[in-house]
Short mmCIF file of C-alpha atoms in Angstrom, two decimals:
data_model
loop_
_atom_site.label_atom_id
_atom_site.label_comp_id
_atom_site.label_asym_id
_atom_site.label_seq_id
_atom_site.Cartn_x
_atom_site.Cartn_y
_atom_site.Cartn_z
CA MET A 1 25.13 -27.27 25.72
CA LEU A 2 22.55 -27.06 22.97
CA SER A 3 23.31 -28.48 19.57
CA ILE A 4 22.01 -25.68 17.39
CA ARG A 5 22.32 -25.47 13.61
CA TYR A 6 25.93 -24.73 12.82
CA ARG A 7 27.24 -21.57 11.24
CA PRO A 8 30.71 -20.84 9.88
CA LEU A 9 33.50 -20.45 12.45
CA ALA A 10 34.27 -17.19 10.73
CA VAL A 11 33.06 -16.12 7.34
CA MET A 12 36.63 -16.09 6.10
CA ILE A 13 38.01 -19.49 7.16
CA GLY A 14 35.91 -21.44 4.69
CA ALA A 15 36.04 -18.72 2.05
CA LEU A 16 39.52 -17.25 2.21
CA PHE A 17 39.87 -18.01 -1.46
CA THR A 18 37.58 -17.98 -4.46
CA LEU A 19 38.78 -19.28 -7.77
CA PRO A 20 39.42 -16.44 -10.22
CA ALA A 21 37.17 -18.17 -12.73
CA ALA A 22 34.29 -17.90 -10.29
CA SER A 23 34.71 -14.18 -9.86
CA ALA A 24 32.30 -11.78 -11.47
CA LEU A 25 35.32 -9.96 -12.86
CA ALA A 26 36.77 -13.03 -14.54
CA ALA A 27 36.15 -14.63 -17.91
CA PRO A 28 34.07 -17.82 -18.27
CA PRO A 29 35.87 -21.03 -17.22
CA GLU A 30 38.58 -22.09 -19.64
CA GLU A 31 38.69 -25.53 -21.20
CA GLY A 32 41.25 -28.01 -19.94
CA MET A 33 43.19 -28.56 -16.74
CA ARG A 34 44.81 -25.82 -14.65
CA LEU A 35 46.75 -25.70 -11.41
CA TYR A 36 45.53 -23.55 -8.54
CA GLY A 37 47.41 -22.01 -5.60
CA GLY A 38 46.52 -19.57 -2.85
CA ILE A 39 47.80 -18.07 0.39
CA GLY A 40 46.00 -16.07 3.06
CA TRP A 41 46.25 -14.50 6.50
CA ALA A 42 43.43 -13.57 8.90
CA TYR A 43 42.91 -12.33 12.44
CA ASP A 44 39.78 -13.17 14.47
CA ASP A 45 39.37 -11.30 17.78
CA ASN A 46 37.04 -14.00 19.17
CA LEU A 47 38.07 -17.15 17.37
CA LEU A 48 36.18 -19.62 19.59
CA ARG A 49 33.10 -17.37 19.97
CA ILE A 50 33.58 -17.03 23.74
CA PRO A 51 30.54 -15.37 25.41
CA ASP A 52 31.13 -11.99 27.03
CA ASN A 53 30.49 -13.40 30.51
CA ALA A 54 32.79 -16.44 30.11
CA ARG A 55 36.49 -16.77 30.87
CA PRO A 56 38.45 -17.29 27.63
CA PHE A 57 40.52 -20.41 27.09
CA GLN A 58 44.18 -19.88 28.06
CA GLY A 59 43.24 -16.26 28.86
CA LYS A 60 43.03 -15.39 25.15
CA ARG A 61 40.11 -14.71 22.82
CA GLY A 62 41.72 -13.68 19.53
CA ASP A 63 44.14 -15.45 17.24
CA SER A 64 45.56 -15.17 13.74
CA TYR A 65 45.91 -17.98 11.25
CA ARG A 66 47.58 -18.62 7.91
CA THR A 67 46.21 -20.69 5.07
CA ALA A 68 47.90 -22.25 2.06
CA GLU A 69 45.96 -24.02 -0.70
CA ALA A 70 46.89 -25.95 -3.81
CA GLY A 71 44.83 -27.89 -6.30
CA VAL A 72 43.72 -28.77 -9.79
CA VAL A 73 40.77 -27.30 -11.71
CA TYR A 74 39.33 -29.08 -14.75
CA ASN A 75 36.64 -27.95 -17.23
CA LYS A 76 35.73 -29.71 -20.45
CA ARG A 77 32.82 -29.70 -22.88
CA ILE A 78 32.36 -32.90 -24.89
CA SER A 79 29.59 -32.42 -27.45
CA ARG A 80 26.57 -31.51 -25.29
CA GLN A 81 28.17 -32.72 -22.06
CA ARG A 82 29.97 -30.40 -19.63
CA ILE A 83 32.36 -31.87 -17.04
CA ALA A 84 33.90 -29.85 -14.20
CA ALA A 85 36.12 -31.03 -11.35
CA VAL A 86 38.07 -29.43 -8.51
CA ALA A 87 40.59 -31.13 -6.22
CA LYS A 88 42.10 -28.92 -3.49
CA VAL A 89 44.15 -29.47 -0.36
CA SER A 90 44.78 -26.80 2.26
CA LYS A 91 46.82 -26.34 5.41
CA VAL A 92 45.58 -23.99 8.13
CA LYS A 93 47.91 -23.04 10.99
CA PHE A 94 46.93 -20.95 14.03
CA ASP A 95 49.47 -18.81 15.88
CA HIS A 96 48.23 -19.41 19.46
CA PHE A 97 45.57 -22.15 19.42
CA ASP A 98 47.84 -24.48 17.45
CA GLN A 99 45.82 -27.51 18.59
CA LEU A 100 43.31 -26.41 15.94
CA ASP A 101 45.80 -26.75 13.05
CA TYR A 102 44.35 -28.95 10.34
CA ASP A 103 44.63 -30.12 6.74
CA GLY A 104 41.56 -29.35 4.66
CA ARG A 105 40.19 -31.31 1.71
CA ASP A 106 37.84 -30.17 -1.04
CA LEU A 107 36.98 -32.55 -3.87
CA SER A 108 34.08 -32.14 -6.28
CA ALA A 109 33.00 -33.36 -9.70
CA THR A 110 29.98 -32.27 -11.74
CA TRP A 111 28.56 -33.65 -14.99
CA ASN A 112 25.94 -31.53 -16.73
CA TRP A 113 24.47 -33.97 -19.21
CA GLU A 114 22.08 -33.81 -22.18
CA ILE A 115 20.45 -36.55 -24.24
CA GLY A 116 18.66 -35.32 -27.34
CA ASN A 117 16.58 -32.16 -27.17
CA LYS A 118 14.27 -33.12 -24.29
CA LEU A 119 16.30 -34.84 -21.59
CA GLU A 120 18.98 -33.18 -19.44
CA GLY A 121 20.23 -33.08 -15.89
CA LYS A 122 23.15 -33.06 -13.48
CA ALA A 123 25.23 -35.63 -11.58
CA GLU A 124 27.42 -34.40 -8.76
CA ALA A 125 29.68 -35.79 -6.03
CA SER A 126 31.74 -33.92 -3.43
CA TYR A 127 33.80 -34.36 -0.29
CA ALA A 128 34.94 -31.65 2.12
CA GLN A 129 36.91 -31.66 5.37
CA VAL A 130 36.89 -28.41 7.35
CA LEU A 131 37.04 -27.15 10.93
CA ALA A 132 33.53 -27.19 12.39
CA PRO A 133 32.27 -23.84 13.74
CA TYR A 134 32.17 -22.80 17.38
CA THR A 135 29.22 -20.43 17.18
CA ASP A 136 27.07 -22.64 19.46
CA PHE A 137 29.70 -25.08 20.74
CA PHE A 138 31.84 -24.01 23.72
CA SER A 139 35.22 -25.73 23.39
CA ASN A 140 38.85 -25.18 22.43
CA GLU A 141 39.31 -28.68 21.01
CA ARG A 142 39.71 -29.29 17.30
CA ASN A 143 36.54 -30.67 15.73
CA LEU A 144 36.87 -31.48 12.05
CA ARG A 145 33.70 -32.03 10.06
CA GLN A 146 33.57 -34.22 6.98
CA GLN A 147 30.73 -33.91 4.48
CA ARG A 148 30.10 -36.30 1.61
CA ARG A 149 27.44 -35.49 -0.94
CA GLN A 150 26.00 -37.27 -3.97
CA PHE A 151 23.32 -35.71 -6.16
CA PHE A 152 21.53 -36.65 -9.37
CA ASP A 153 18.62 -35.03 -11.17
CA ALA A 154 16.95 -35.29 -14.56
CA GLY A 155 14.54 -33.02 -16.39
CA TYR A 156 12.24 -33.96 -19.25
CA LYS A 157 10.83 -31.27 -21.55
CA MET A 158 7.25 -32.41 -22.16
CA HIS A 159 6.29 -29.24 -24.07
CA PRO A 160 8.08 -26.00 -25.06
CA SER A 161 6.72 -24.43 -21.85
CA TRP A 162 6.43 -27.46 -19.52
CA LYS A 163 9.15 -29.50 -17.85
CA LEU A 164 9.13 -32.36 -15.36
CA ARG A 165 12.15 -32.71 -13.08
CA ALA A 166 13.10 -35.32 -10.45
CA GLY A 167 16.16 -35.57 -8.25
CA VAL A 168 17.76 -37.49 -5.38
CA ALA A 169 20.52 -36.47 -2.97
CA ARG A 170 22.48 -38.02 -0.11
CA ASP A 171 24.48 -36.02 2.46
CA LYS A 172 26.60 -37.63 5.17
CA PHE A 173 28.15 -35.62 8.04
CA THR A 174 30.73 -36.97 10.50
CA TYR A 175 32.46 -35.10 13.35
CA GLU A 176 35.92 -35.71 14.76
CA LEU A 177 35.20 -35.05 18.45
CA GLN A 178 33.73 -37.86 20.51
CA ALA A 179 31.62 -35.26 22.34
CA GLN A 180 30.05 -34.23 19.02
CA ARG A 181 29.52 -37.61 17.38
CA PHE A 182 25.78 -37.53 18.21
CA ASN A 183 25.59 -34.97 15.36
CA ASN A 184 26.82 -37.58 12.87
CA ARG A 185 24.01 -38.14 10.42
CA THR A 186 22.97 -39.16 6.93
CA GLU A 187 20.21 -37.28 5.13
CA LYS A 188 18.55 -38.69 2.02
CA ALA A 189 16.28 -36.47 -0.06
CA ALA A 190 14.05 -37.08 -3.07
CA GLU A 191 11.98 -34.51 -4.93
CA VAL A 192 9.85 -34.04 -8.01
CA GLU A 193 8.96 -30.72 -9.63
CA LEU A 194 6.58 -29.61 -12.37
CA ILE A 195 7.83 -26.41 -14.04
CA TYR A 196 6.05 -23.94 -16.32
CA GLN A 197 8.29 -21.55 -18.27
CA PRO A 198 6.66 -19.20 -20.79
CA LYS A 199 8.54 -17.37 -23.52
CA SER A 200 9.17 -14.42 -21.18
CA GLY A 201 11.89 -16.44 -19.43
CA SER A 202 10.16 -16.41 -16.03
CA SER A 203 9.17 -19.73 -14.46
CA VAL A 204 6.96 -21.20 -11.76
CA GLY A 205 7.14 -24.70 -10.34
CA LEU A 206 5.49 -26.93 -7.76
CA VAL A 207 8.00 -28.96 -5.71
CA ALA A 208 7.23 -32.03 -3.57
CA ARG A 209 10.18 -33.20 -1.44
CA ARG A 210 10.88 -35.79 1.26
CA VAL A 211 13.96 -35.85 3.50
CA GLU A 212 14.86 -38.79 5.76
CA GLY A 213 17.51 -38.35 8.46
CA ASP A 214 19.43 -41.14 10.17
CA TYR A 215 21.41 -40.51 13.40
CA PRO A 216 23.47 -43.61 14.35
CA PHE A 217 24.42 -42.37 17.86
CA ARG A 218 22.07 -41.59 20.74
CA ARG A 219 22.12 -38.09 22.17
CA PRO A 220 23.42 -37.85 25.76
CA ASN A 221 21.09 -37.04 28.68
CA ARG A 222 18.15 -38.49 26.78
CA ILE A 223 15.00 -39.15 28.81
CA ASN A 224 14.44 -42.32 26.77
CA PRO A 225 17.92 -43.64 25.80
CA LEU A 226 16.42 -46.01 23.21
CA LEU A 227 15.20 -43.18 20.97
CA THR A 228 17.40 -41.77 18.21
CA ASP A 229 17.04 -38.43 16.42
CA ASP A 230 15.95 -40.03 13.14
CA PHE A 231 13.37 -37.92 11.31
CA THR A 232 11.18 -37.68 8.23
CA GLN A 233 10.37 -34.30 6.68
CA ASP A 234 7.81 -33.69 3.91
CA GLU A 235 7.66 -30.44 1.94
CA LEU A 236 5.32 -28.97 -0.65
CA LYS A 237 6.53 -25.65 -2.06
CA ALA A 238 6.08 -23.24 -4.95
CA ARG A 239 9.23 -22.12 -6.73
CA VAL A 240 9.03 -18.79 -8.63
CA ASN A 241 11.63 -17.06 -10.79
CA TRP A 242 10.01 -13.86 -12.07
CA LEU A 243 11.89 -11.58 -14.47
CA ALA A 244 9.90 -8.53 -13.44
CA THR A 245 11.85 -6.07 -15.61
CA GLY A 246 15.10 -6.08 -17.52
CA SER A 247 16.93 -5.19 -14.32
CA THR A 248 14.79 -6.78 -11.57
CA THR A 249 14.37 -10.46 -10.72
CA LEU A 250 12.24 -11.92 -7.94
CA GLN A 251 12.93 -15.48 -6.71
CA ALA A 252 10.86 -17.38 -4.15
CA LEU A 253 10.62 -20.87 -2.68
CA VAL A 254 7.70 -20.95 -0.24
CA GLY A 255 5.48 -23.71 1.06
CA TYR A 256 4.42 -26.05 3.85
CA VAL A 257 6.74 -28.35 5.83
CA ARG A 258 5.87 -31.19 8.20
CA ARG A 259 8.52 -32.98 10.26
CA GLU A 260 8.14 -36.13 12.33
CA GLN A 261 10.88 -36.82 14.86
CA PRO A 262 9.75 -38.98 17.79
CA SER A 263 12.81 -38.25 19.96
CA PHE A 264 10.68 -36.37 22.49
CA GLY A 265 7.04 -35.76 23.29
CA GLU A 266 4.59 -35.78 20.39
CA GLY A 267 7.46 -35.64 17.90
CA LYS A 268 5.56 -33.74 15.18
CA THR A 269 5.94 -30.14 14.07
CA SER A 270 4.78 -28.29 10.96
CA GLY A 271 4.45 -24.83 9.49
CA VAL A 272 5.12 -22.43 6.65
CA ASN A 273 8.67 -22.38 5.33
CA GLY A 274 9.94 -19.95 2.73
CA ARG A 275 12.53 -17.57 1.36
CA VAL A 276 12.09 -14.65 -1.05
CA THR A 277 14.99 -12.91 -2.82
CA ALA A 278 15.01 -9.78 -4.97
CA LEU A 279 17.86 -8.91 -7.35
CA TYR A 280 18.22 -5.45 -8.87
CA GLN A 281 20.84 -4.90 -11.57
CA PRO A 282 20.60 -1.41 -13.09
CA ARG A 283 22.91 -0.26 -15.85
CA GLY A 284 25.26 1.50 -13.44
CA LYS A 285 28.15 0.06 -11.45
CA VAL A 286 26.14 -0.99 -8.38
CA THR A 287 23.88 -4.06 -8.11
CA TYR A 288 21.63 -4.83 -5.14
CA SER A 289 20.10 -7.90 -3.50
CA ALA A 290 17.68 -8.47 -0.64
CA SER A 291 16.22 -11.57 1.01
CA VAL A 292 13.68 -12.35 3.70
CA TRP A 293 12.95 -15.78 5.12
CA ARG A 294 10.91 -17.72 7.60
CA GLU A 295 12.51 -21.11 7.97
CA PHE A 296 11.26 -23.89 10.16
CA ALA A 297 14.28 -25.76 11.59
CA PRO A 298 13.79 -28.51 14.20
CA ILE A 299 16.80 -29.20 16.44
CA GLU A 300 17.74 -31.86 18.99
CA SER A 301 17.84 -30.77 22.62
CA THR A 302 16.41 -31.76 26.00
CA ILE A 303 14.50 -28.48 26.40
CA VAL A 304 13.59 -27.26 22.89
CA SER A 305 12.14 -29.05 19.88
CA TYR A 306 12.68 -26.71 16.94
CA THR A 307 13.49 -23.16 15.89
CA LEU A 308 11.55 -20.78 13.74
CA ASN A 309 14.17 -18.59 12.08
CA LYS A 310 13.07 -15.22 10.76
CA GLY A 311 15.68 -13.21 8.95
CA ALA A 312 16.57 -10.56 6.39
CA MET A 313 19.63 -9.78 4.27
CA LEU A 314 20.69 -6.71 2.30
CA GLY A 315 23.61 -6.81 -0.11
CA ALA A 316 25.30 -4.68 -2.73
CA THR A 317 28.16 -5.06 -5.22
CA TRP A 318 30.07 -2.10 -6.61
CA ALA A 319 32.12 -2.63 -9.78
CA ALA A 320 34.50 0.23 -9.07
CA THR A 321 36.65 -0.42 -12.14
CA GLY A 322 37.11 -3.18 -14.68
CA LYS A 323 39.40 -4.96 -12.21
CA ILE A 324 38.12 -3.96 -8.77
CA LYS A 325 34.80 -4.77 -7.12
CA VAL A 326 33.49 -4.36 -3.60
CA ASP A 327 30.86 -6.61 -1.98
CA ALA A 328 28.93 -5.66 1.17
CA SER A 329 26.13 -7.41 3.07
CA ALA A 330 24.24 -7.19 6.36
CA ILE A 331 22.23 -10.08 7.85
CA TYR A 332 19.86 -10.36 10.80
CA GLU A 333 18.27 -13.60 11.97
CA LYS A 334 16.09 -14.20 15.03
CA ARG A 335 15.85 -17.78 16.27
CA ASP A 336 12.68 -18.62 18.21
CA TYR A 337 12.69 -21.93 20.05
CA ALA A 338 9.68 -24.06 20.93
CA ALA A 339 9.97 -25.99 24.20
CA ARG A 340 9.37 -29.74 24.23
CA ARG A 341 7.88 -29.38 27.71
CA GLU A 342 6.90 -26.47 29.96
CA PHE A 343 9.40 -25.09 32.47
CA LEU A 344 10.24 -21.76 34.07
CA GLY A 345 11.10 -19.40 31.20
CA SER A 346 9.91 -21.74 28.44
CA ASN A 347 7.58 -19.05 27.06
CA ASP A 348 10.49 -16.75 26.21
CA LEU A 349 13.12 -18.71 24.28
CA SER A 350 14.91 -16.79 21.54
CA ASP A 351 18.19 -15.30 20.47
CA ALA A 352 19.43 -13.40 17.41
CA ILE A 353 22.53 -13.34 15.25
CA ARG A 354 23.70 -10.25 13.38
CA SER A 355 26.50 -10.17 10.85
CA ALA A 356 28.06 -7.72 8.42
CA ASN A 357 30.61 -8.40 5.69
CA LEU A 358 32.76 -6.21 3.47
CA ARG A 359 35.13 -7.57 0.81
CA ALA A 360 37.23 -5.98 -1.93
CA THR A 361 38.49 -8.02 -4.88
CA TRP A 362 41.28 -6.95 -7.22
CA GLN A 363 41.68 -8.94 -10.43
CA VAL A 364 45.36 -8.14 -10.91
CA LYS A 365 45.65 -10.29 -14.02
CA ARG A 366 43.20 -12.60 -15.74
CA LYS A 367 44.39 -15.47 -13.54
CA ILE A 368 45.63 -13.59 -10.45
CA GLN A 369 43.28 -12.33 -7.76
CA VAL A 370 43.83 -10.47 -4.47
CA GLN A 371 41.17 -10.02 -1.78
CA ALA A 372 40.82 -8.14 1.49
CA GLY A 373 37.83 -8.36 3.78
CA TYR A 374 36.23 -7.57 7.12
CA SER A 375 33.49 -9.53 8.89
CA HIS A 376 31.50 -8.88 12.08
CA GLN A 377 29.27 -11.36 13.92
CA ALA A 378 27.25 -10.89 17.12
CA ARG A 379 24.78 -13.05 19.03
CA SER A 380 22.27 -11.64 21.50
CA GLY A 381 22.11 -14.84 23.56
CA SER A 382 19.49 -16.39 25.83
CA ALA A 383 20.08 -17.02 29.54
CA VAL A 384 17.51 -19.85 29.55
CA LEU A 385 19.19 -21.62 26.63
CA GLY A 386 22.72 -20.94 27.84
CA THR A 387 23.66 -19.12 24.63
CA SER A 388 25.20 -15.95 26.06
CA ARG A 389 26.05 -12.82 24.10
CA PHE A 390 29.25 -12.53 22.07
CA ASP A 391 30.88 -10.31 19.43
CA ALA A 392 33.54 -11.25 16.89
CA ASN A 393 35.47 -9.33 14.23
CA VAL A 394 37.61 -10.79 11.45
CA VAL A 395 40.02 -9.18 9.00
CA GLN A 396 41.66 -11.13 6.18
CA VAL A 397 43.81 -10.82 3.09
CA SER A 398 44.41 -13.48 0.46
CA ALA A 399 45.80 -14.04 -3.02
CA ASN A 400 45.35 -16.87 -5.51
CA VAL A 401 46.42 -17.78 -9.00
CA LEU A 402 45.50 -20.22 -11.77
CA PHE A 403 48.39 -21.53 -13.82
#
């Protein structure tokens, strides 16, 4: 089984709830501490993403699940400093596949800091425990994923139009299942950026970034068992935020990436990496967004060395009334794989994932929110890679409140 970049189990499991304060219909975050609670129900007709040609576990593909969340939300401005924190716990229970039941954790704290008129930045720490997705992992065992993140950056305003920014980040991922522990890893990143921002409000920057990955466990079935999947990735990109008109914004992060990972063969790959997003916000009730990307993403496998992901997204938001909005999006991504060595079929390695999402949000009161949504996901599959075709549909309803 390939270990391909993970995607959400279902769009709704990790996002059953959004805090009312984060909604486009809600007011800016209030000062002080508030309690948060939420409940939700969802049905997924292919919960474990079973391929069409595979026998489902226990003769069943679909399942429903219930979620309950509770937590504390804190926002406070102290002079020029802004502090925000969220602490949430959740309990997810499945009706049939009850071996997947789990307790979720979501802790985060952010400090937006300023010193004088020229120095500012952000410090951030977070911890999350969720059920890992099954999009490319064939199993009916529970596999919790824990992610710990620390981030710090600082920007210095050298001139009214010029800014120098530097940042560091550390992400650590650990997996519950013994069969998935070779995906445990720590990634450390450091970057520096020179930004030019004229009076128009647009900006352009040059970003240099290095990422170092550490995998403590060897991958099974390795030709050379002494090699790990440790890697070093260097990036040089241009970041653009162009306010083209009063209603149109164009954002881009495009550049060159080189990755060295001596697990197999030559162990070096490089290429263009980028994403471009357009936002259109006319005066009416509908806003639009569109993105295209070409992202270079090496993976660890005995037969492929990396993927070149080419995708596009279209989205729209309709503010039907002052309290109701509807979000819709459609995404297509083709994943092309490059073989580490030649074999029969190695010149035709690719699959594609399509998804569509529809969600309605009703802001019942300023602090009470109700949502209903539908999500569809499909993978084309590749016989050579063993990633067969599947379809999945999810419906969900949820409600949350801030006290």
